[in-house]
mmCIF file of C-alpha atoms in Angstrom:
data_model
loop_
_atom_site.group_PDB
_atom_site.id
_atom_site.type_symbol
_atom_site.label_atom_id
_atom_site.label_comp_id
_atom_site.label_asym_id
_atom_site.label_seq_id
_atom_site.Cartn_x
_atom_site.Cartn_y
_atom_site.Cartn_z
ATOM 1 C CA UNK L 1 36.925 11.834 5.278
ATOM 2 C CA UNK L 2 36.880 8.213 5.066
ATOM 3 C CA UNK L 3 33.770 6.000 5.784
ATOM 4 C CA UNK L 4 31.348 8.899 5.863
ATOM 5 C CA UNK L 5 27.430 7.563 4.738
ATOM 6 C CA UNK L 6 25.149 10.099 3.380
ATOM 7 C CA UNK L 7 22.303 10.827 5.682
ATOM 8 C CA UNK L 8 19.534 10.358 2.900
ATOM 9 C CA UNK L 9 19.491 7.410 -0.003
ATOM 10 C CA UNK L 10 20.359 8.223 -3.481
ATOM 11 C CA UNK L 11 16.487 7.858 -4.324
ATOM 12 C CA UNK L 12 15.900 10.392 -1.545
ATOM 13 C CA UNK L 13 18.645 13.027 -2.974
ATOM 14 C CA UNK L 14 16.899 12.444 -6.719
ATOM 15 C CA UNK L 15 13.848 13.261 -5.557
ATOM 16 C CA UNK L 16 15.448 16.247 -3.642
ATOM 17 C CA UNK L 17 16.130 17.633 -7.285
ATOM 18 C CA UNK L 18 12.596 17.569 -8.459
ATOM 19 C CA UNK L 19 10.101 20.360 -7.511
ATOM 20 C CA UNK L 20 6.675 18.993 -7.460
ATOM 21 C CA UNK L 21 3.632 21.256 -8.425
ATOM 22 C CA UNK L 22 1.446 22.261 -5.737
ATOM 23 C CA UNK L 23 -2.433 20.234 -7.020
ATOM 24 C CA UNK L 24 -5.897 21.735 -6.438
ATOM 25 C CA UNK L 25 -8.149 19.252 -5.587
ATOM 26 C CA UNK L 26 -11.538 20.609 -6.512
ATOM 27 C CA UNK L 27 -14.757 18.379 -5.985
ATOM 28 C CA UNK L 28 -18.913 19.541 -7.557
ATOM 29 C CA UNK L 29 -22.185 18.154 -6.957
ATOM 30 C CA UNK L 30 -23.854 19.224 -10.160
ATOM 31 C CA UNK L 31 -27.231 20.294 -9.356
ATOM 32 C CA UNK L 32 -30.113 18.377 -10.198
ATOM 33 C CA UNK L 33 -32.036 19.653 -13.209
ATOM 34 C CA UNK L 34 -28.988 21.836 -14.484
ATOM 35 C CA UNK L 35 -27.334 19.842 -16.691
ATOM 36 C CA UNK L 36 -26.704 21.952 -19.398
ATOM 37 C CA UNK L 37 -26.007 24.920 -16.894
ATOM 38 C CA UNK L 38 -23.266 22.998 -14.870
ATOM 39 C CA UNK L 39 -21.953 21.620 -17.645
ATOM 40 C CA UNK L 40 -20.879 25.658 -18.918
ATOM 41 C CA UNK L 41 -19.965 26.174 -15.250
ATOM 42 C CA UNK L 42 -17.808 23.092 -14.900
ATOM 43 C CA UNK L 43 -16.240 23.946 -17.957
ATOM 44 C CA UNK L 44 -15.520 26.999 -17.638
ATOM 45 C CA UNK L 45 -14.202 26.437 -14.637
ATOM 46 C CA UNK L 46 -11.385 24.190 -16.378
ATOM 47 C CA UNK L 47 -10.827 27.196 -18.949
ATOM 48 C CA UNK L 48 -10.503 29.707 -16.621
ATOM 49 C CA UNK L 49 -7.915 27.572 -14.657
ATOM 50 C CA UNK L 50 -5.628 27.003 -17.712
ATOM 51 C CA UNK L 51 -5.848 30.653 -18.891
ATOM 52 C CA UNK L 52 -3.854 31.170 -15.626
ATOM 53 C CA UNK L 53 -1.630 28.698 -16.566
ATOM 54 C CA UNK L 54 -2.714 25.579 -14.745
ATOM 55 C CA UNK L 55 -2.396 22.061 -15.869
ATOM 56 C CA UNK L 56 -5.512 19.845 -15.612
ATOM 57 C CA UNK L 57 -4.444 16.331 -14.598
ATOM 58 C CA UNK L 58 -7.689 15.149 -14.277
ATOM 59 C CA UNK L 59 -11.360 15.882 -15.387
ATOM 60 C CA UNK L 60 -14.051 13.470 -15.011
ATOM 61 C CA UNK L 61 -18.070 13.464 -15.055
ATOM 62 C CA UNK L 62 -18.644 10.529 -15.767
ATOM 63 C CA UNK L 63 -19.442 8.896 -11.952
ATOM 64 C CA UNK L 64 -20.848 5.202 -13.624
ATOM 65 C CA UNK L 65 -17.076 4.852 -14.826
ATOM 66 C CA UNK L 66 -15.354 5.367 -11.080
ATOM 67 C CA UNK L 67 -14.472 2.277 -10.070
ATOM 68 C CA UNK L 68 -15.029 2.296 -6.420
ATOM 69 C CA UNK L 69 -12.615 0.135 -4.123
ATOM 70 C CA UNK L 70 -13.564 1.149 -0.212
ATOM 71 C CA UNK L 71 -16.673 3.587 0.935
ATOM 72 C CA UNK L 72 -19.119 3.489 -1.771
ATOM 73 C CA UNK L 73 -21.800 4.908 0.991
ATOM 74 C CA UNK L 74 -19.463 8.150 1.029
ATOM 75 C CA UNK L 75 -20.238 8.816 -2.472
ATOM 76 C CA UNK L 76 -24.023 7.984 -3.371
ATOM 77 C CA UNK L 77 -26.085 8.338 0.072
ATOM 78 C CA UNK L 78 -27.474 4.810 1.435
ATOM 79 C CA UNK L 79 -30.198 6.588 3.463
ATOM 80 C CA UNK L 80 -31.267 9.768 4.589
ATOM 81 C CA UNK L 81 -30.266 9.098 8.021
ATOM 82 C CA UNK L 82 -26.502 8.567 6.512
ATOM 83 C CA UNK L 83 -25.844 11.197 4.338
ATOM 84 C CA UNK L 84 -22.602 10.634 1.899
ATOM 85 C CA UNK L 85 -19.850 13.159 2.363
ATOM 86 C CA UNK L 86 -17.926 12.961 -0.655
ATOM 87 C CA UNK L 87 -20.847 13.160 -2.953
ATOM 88 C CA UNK L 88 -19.207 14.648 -5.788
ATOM 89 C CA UNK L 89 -20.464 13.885 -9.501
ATOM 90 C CA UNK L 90 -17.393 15.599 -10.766
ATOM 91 C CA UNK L 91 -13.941 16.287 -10.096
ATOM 92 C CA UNK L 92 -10.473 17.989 -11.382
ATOM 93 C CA UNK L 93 -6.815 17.750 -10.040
ATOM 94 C CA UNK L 94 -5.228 20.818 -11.449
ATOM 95 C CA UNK L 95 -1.684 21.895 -10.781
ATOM 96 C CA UNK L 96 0.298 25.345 -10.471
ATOM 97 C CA UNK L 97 4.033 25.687 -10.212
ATOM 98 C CA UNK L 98 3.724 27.806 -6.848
ATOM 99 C CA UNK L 99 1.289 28.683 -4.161
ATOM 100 C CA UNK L 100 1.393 32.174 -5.419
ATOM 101 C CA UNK L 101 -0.071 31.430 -8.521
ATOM 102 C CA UNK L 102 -3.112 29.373 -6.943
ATOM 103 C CA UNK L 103 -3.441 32.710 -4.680
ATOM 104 C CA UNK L 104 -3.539 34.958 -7.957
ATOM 105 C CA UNK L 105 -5.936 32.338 -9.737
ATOM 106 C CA UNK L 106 -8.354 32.486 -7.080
ATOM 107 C CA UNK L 107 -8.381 36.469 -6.083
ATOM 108 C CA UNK L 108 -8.778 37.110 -10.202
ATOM 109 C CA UNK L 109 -11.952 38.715 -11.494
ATOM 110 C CA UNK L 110 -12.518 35.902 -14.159
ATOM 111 C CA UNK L 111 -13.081 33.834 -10.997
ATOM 112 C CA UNK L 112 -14.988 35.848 -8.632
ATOM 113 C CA UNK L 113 -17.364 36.284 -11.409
ATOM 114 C CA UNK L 114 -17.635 32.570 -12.149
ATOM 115 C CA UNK L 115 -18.421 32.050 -8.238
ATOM 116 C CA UNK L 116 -21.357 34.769 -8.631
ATOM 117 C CA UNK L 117 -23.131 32.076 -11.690
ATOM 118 C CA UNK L 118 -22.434 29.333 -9.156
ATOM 119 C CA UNK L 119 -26.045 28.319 -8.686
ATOM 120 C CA UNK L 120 -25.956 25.056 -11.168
ATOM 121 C CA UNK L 121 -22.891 23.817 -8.787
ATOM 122 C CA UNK L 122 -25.140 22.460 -5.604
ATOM 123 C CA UNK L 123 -21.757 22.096 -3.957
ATOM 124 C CA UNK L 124 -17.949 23.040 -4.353
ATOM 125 C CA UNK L 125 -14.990 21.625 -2.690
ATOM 126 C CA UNK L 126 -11.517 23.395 -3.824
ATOM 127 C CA UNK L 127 -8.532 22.332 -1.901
ATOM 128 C CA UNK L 128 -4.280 22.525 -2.063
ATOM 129 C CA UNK L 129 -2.270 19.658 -1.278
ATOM 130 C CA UNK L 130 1.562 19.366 -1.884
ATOM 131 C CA UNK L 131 3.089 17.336 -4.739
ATOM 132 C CA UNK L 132 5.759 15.158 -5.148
ATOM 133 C CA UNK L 133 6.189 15.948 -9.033
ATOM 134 C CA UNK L 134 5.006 17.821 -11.565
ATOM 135 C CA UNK L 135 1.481 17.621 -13.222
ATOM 136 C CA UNK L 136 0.867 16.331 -16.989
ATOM 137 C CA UNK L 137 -1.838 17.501 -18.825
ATOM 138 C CA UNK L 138 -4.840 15.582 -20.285
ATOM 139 C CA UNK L 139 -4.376 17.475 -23.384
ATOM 140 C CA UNK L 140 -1.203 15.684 -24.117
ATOM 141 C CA UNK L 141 -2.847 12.934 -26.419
ATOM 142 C CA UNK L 142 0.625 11.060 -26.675
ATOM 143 C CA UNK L 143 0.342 10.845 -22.545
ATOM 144 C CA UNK L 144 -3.577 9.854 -22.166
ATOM 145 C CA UNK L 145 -3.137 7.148 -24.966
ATOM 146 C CA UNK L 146 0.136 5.681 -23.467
ATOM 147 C CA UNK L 147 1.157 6.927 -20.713
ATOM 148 C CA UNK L 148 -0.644 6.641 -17.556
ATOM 149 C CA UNK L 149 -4.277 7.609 -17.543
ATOM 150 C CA UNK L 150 -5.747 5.676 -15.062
ATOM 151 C CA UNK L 151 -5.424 7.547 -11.374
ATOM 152 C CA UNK L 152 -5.661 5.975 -8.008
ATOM 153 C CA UNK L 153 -7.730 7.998 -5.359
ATOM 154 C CA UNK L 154 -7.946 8.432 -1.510
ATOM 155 C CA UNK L 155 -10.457 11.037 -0.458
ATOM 156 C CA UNK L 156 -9.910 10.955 3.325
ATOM 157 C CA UNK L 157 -12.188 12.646 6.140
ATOM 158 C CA UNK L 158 -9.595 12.280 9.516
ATOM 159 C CA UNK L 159 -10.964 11.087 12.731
ATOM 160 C CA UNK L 160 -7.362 11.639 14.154
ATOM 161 C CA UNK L 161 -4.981 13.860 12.965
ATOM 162 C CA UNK L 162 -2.034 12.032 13.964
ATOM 163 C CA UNK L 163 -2.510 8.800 12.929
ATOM 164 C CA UNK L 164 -3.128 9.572 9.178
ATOM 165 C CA UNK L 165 -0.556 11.853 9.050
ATOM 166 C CA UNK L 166 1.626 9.128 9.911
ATOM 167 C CA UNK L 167 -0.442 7.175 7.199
ATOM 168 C CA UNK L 168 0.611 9.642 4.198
ATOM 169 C CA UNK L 169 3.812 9.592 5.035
ATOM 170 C CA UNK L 170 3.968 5.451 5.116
ATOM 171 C CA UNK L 171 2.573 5.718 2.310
ATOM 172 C CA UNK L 172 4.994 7.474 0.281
ATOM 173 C CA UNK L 173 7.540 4.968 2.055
ATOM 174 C CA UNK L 174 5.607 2.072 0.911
ATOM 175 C CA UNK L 175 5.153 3.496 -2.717
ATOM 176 C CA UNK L 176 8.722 4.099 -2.773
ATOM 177 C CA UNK L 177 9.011 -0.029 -1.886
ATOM 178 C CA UNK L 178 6.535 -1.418 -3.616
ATOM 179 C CA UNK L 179 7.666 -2.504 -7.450
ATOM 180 C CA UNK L 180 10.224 -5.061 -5.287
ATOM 181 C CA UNK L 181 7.651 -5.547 -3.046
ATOM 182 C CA UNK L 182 4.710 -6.569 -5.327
ATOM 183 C CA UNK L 183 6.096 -5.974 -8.814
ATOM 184 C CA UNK L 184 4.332 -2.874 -9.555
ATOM 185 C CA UNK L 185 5.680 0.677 -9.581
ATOM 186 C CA UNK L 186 3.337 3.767 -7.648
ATOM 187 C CA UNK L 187 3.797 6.229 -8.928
ATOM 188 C CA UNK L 188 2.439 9.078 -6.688
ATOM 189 C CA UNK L 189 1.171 12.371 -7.173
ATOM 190 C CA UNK L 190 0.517 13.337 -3.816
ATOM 191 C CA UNK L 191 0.121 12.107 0.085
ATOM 192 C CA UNK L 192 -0.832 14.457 2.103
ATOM 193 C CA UNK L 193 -3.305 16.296 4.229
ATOM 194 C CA UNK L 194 -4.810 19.904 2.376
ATOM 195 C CA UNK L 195 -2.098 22.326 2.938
ATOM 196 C CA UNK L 196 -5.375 24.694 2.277
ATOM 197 C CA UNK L 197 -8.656 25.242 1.901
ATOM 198 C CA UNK L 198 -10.224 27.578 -0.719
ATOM 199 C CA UNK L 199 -13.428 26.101 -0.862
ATOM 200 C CA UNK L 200 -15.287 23.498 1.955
ATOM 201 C CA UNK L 201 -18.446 22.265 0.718
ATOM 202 C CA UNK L 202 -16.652 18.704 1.237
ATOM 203 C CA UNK L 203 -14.975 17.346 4.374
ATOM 204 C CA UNK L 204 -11.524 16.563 2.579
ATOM 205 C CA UNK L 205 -9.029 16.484 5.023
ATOM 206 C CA UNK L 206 -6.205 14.325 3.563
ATOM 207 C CA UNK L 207 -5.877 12.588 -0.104
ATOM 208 C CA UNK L 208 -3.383 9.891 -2.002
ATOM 209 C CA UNK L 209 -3.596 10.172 -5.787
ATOM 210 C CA UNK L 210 -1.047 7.864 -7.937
ATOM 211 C CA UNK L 211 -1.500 6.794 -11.913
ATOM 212 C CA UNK L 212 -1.072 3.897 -13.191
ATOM 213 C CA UNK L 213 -0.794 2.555 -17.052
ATOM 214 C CA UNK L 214 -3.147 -0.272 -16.282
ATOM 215 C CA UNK L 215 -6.230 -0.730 -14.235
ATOM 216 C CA UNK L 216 -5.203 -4.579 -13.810
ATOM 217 C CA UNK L 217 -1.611 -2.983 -11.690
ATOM 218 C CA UNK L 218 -3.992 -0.332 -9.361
ATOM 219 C CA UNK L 219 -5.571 -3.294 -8.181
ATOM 220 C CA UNK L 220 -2.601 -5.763 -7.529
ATOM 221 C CA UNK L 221 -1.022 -2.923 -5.611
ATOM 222 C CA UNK L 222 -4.221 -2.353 -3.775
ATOM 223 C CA UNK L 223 -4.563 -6.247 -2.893
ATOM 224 C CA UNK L 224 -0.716 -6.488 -1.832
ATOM 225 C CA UNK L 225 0.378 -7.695 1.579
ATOM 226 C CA UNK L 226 1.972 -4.111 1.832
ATOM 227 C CA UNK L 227 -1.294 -2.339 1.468
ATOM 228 C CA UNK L 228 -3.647 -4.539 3.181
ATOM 229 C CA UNK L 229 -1.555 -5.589 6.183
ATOM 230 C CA UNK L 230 0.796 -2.142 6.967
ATOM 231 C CA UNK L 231 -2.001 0.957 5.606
ATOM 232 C CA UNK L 232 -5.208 -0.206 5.367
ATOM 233 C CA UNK L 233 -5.651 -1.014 9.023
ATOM 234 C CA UNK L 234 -4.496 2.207 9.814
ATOM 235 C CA UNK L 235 -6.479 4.451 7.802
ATOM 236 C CA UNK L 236 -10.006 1.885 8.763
ATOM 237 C CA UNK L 237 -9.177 2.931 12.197
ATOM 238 C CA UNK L 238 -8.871 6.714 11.859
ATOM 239 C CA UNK L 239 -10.593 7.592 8.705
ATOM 240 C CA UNK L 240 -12.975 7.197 6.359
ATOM 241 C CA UNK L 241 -11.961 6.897 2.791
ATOM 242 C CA UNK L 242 -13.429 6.899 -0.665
ATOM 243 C CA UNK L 243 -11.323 4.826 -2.684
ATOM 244 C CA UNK L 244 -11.413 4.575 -6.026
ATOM 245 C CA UNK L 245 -9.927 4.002 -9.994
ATOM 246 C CA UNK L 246 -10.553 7.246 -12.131
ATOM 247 C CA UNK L 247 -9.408 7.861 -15.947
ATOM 248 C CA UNK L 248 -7.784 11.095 -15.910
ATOM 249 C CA UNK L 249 -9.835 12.280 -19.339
ATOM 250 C CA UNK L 250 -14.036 10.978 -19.040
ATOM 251 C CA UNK L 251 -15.320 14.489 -19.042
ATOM 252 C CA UNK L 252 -18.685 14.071 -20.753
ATOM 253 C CA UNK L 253 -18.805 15.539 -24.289
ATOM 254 C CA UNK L 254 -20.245 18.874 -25.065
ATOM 255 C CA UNK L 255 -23.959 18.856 -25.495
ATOM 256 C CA UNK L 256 -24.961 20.785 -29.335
ATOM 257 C CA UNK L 257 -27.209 23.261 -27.133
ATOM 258 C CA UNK L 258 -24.082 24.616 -24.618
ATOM 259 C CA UNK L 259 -21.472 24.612 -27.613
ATOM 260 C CA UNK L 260 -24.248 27.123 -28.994
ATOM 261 C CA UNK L 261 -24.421 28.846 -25.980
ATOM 262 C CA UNK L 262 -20.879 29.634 -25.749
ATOM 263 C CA UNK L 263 -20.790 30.943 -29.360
ATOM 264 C CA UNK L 264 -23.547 32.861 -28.391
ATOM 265 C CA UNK L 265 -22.248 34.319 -24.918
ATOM 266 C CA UNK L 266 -18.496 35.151 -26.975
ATOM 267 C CA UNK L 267 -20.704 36.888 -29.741
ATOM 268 C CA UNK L 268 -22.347 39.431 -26.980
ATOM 269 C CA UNK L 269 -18.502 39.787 -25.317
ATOM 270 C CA UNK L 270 -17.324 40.762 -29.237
ATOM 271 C CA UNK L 271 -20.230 43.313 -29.053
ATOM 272 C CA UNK L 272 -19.729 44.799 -26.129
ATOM 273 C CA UNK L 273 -16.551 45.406 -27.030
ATOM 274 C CA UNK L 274 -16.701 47.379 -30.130
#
């Protein structure tokens, strides 16, 4: 029939056609005076998730290079009368196709035995939050040299529910709006609130994560009339929010003494085994 308007824009019915990944967001406080111990932990923690077939997105140690844009007290503690909620001194953004997989991940052996060695790990935060498209791995050197390394993120502790649930989803809106609006594209990861909780040692309740190609564009978009005047207000008023400009690859090198270790440690496996 004539004169008949689809109910959903062409944008909308393109993104319909692309299945996003479902992300672990999954926060550590290393402890003090284990640095060479959380350093195995942390990284076998990343090797365990890819030998299950996850994608790492993100890894980062390296807390001097976060640029921080809103709630630097949530990170490093002002005062022992405020302690800081999201004080995290590394983090990953991982990705699985399906739920399922994340479910078979974390039941697995490999991992309940990593959680047992836990000790050098003061704190873990391992959460699930929806996509909106599929995860690229730091390992692709073509990507992390050219593509878009530099991610945007919103670690959000809800005062009420409503509100900010209202604020992911103007958000996406927004992002959808915003390279006529200011010029630049966002290109998001996720806006949600955690679809689930594997792991609370943090109070996440919601996060934003988008990459960008340049540093210079995170922060136009974050200065924009769109931002400042139609979501910021908003999520001051029912949240608080770490905010802040992470390269996707700035896990700190291997130190000589745990590369040894892990030769050592695979060694006794081999042994055992024959």
């Amino acid at each position: 029939a004539q004169g008949i308007v689809p109910s959903i824009s062409p944008a909308e019915m393109a993104r319909a056609d692309v299945q996003g990944d479902e992300f672990l967001v999954c926060l550590f406080r290393r402890r003090e005076g284990c640095r060479l111990e959380s350093l195995e932990c942390l990284n076998k923690f990343q090797q365990n998730l890819r030998d299950f077939g996850a994608v790492v997105q993100l890894r980062s140690d390296a807390t001097k290079e976060w640029d921080v844009l809103d709630g630097p007290d949530l990170l490093e503690t002002p005062n022992h009368l405020n302690p800081a909620i999201f004080d995290a001194n590394c983090m990953m953004l991982a990705a699985f196709p399906t739920m399922e997989d994340i479910n078979i991940w974390w039941a697995s052996d490999k991992m309940f035995d990593l959680l047992k060695c836990r000790y050098p790990l003061e704190k873990i935060g391992v959460f699930v939050v929806e996509g909106l498209r599929e995860a690229t791995d730091i390992m692709d050197r073509q990507q992390m040299s050219f593509g878009e390394k530099f991610v945007l993120l919103e670690l959000l502790h809800i005062h009420a529910f409503r509100p900010m649930q209202q604020y992911v989803d103007n958000y996406k809106r927004h992002g959808e709006t915003a390279v006529v609006e200011t010029g630049v594209e966002v290109n998001l990861m996720f806006s949600d609130c955690v679809s689930s909780t594997l792991m609370s040692e943090f109070p996440l309740d919601a996060i934003v994560a988008s990459t960008w190609r340049r540093k210079a564009d995170v922060h136009h978009w974050y200065d924009s009339t769109p931002y400042q005047n139609r979501l910021l207000p908003m999520r001051s008023e029912y949240a608080s929010c770490l905010a802040m400009i992470v390269v996707s690859d700035q896990a700190k090198p291997w130190d000589a003494k745990v590369q040894r270790r892990e030769k050592l440690s695979s060694a006794v496996e081999f042994m055992k085994l024959k």
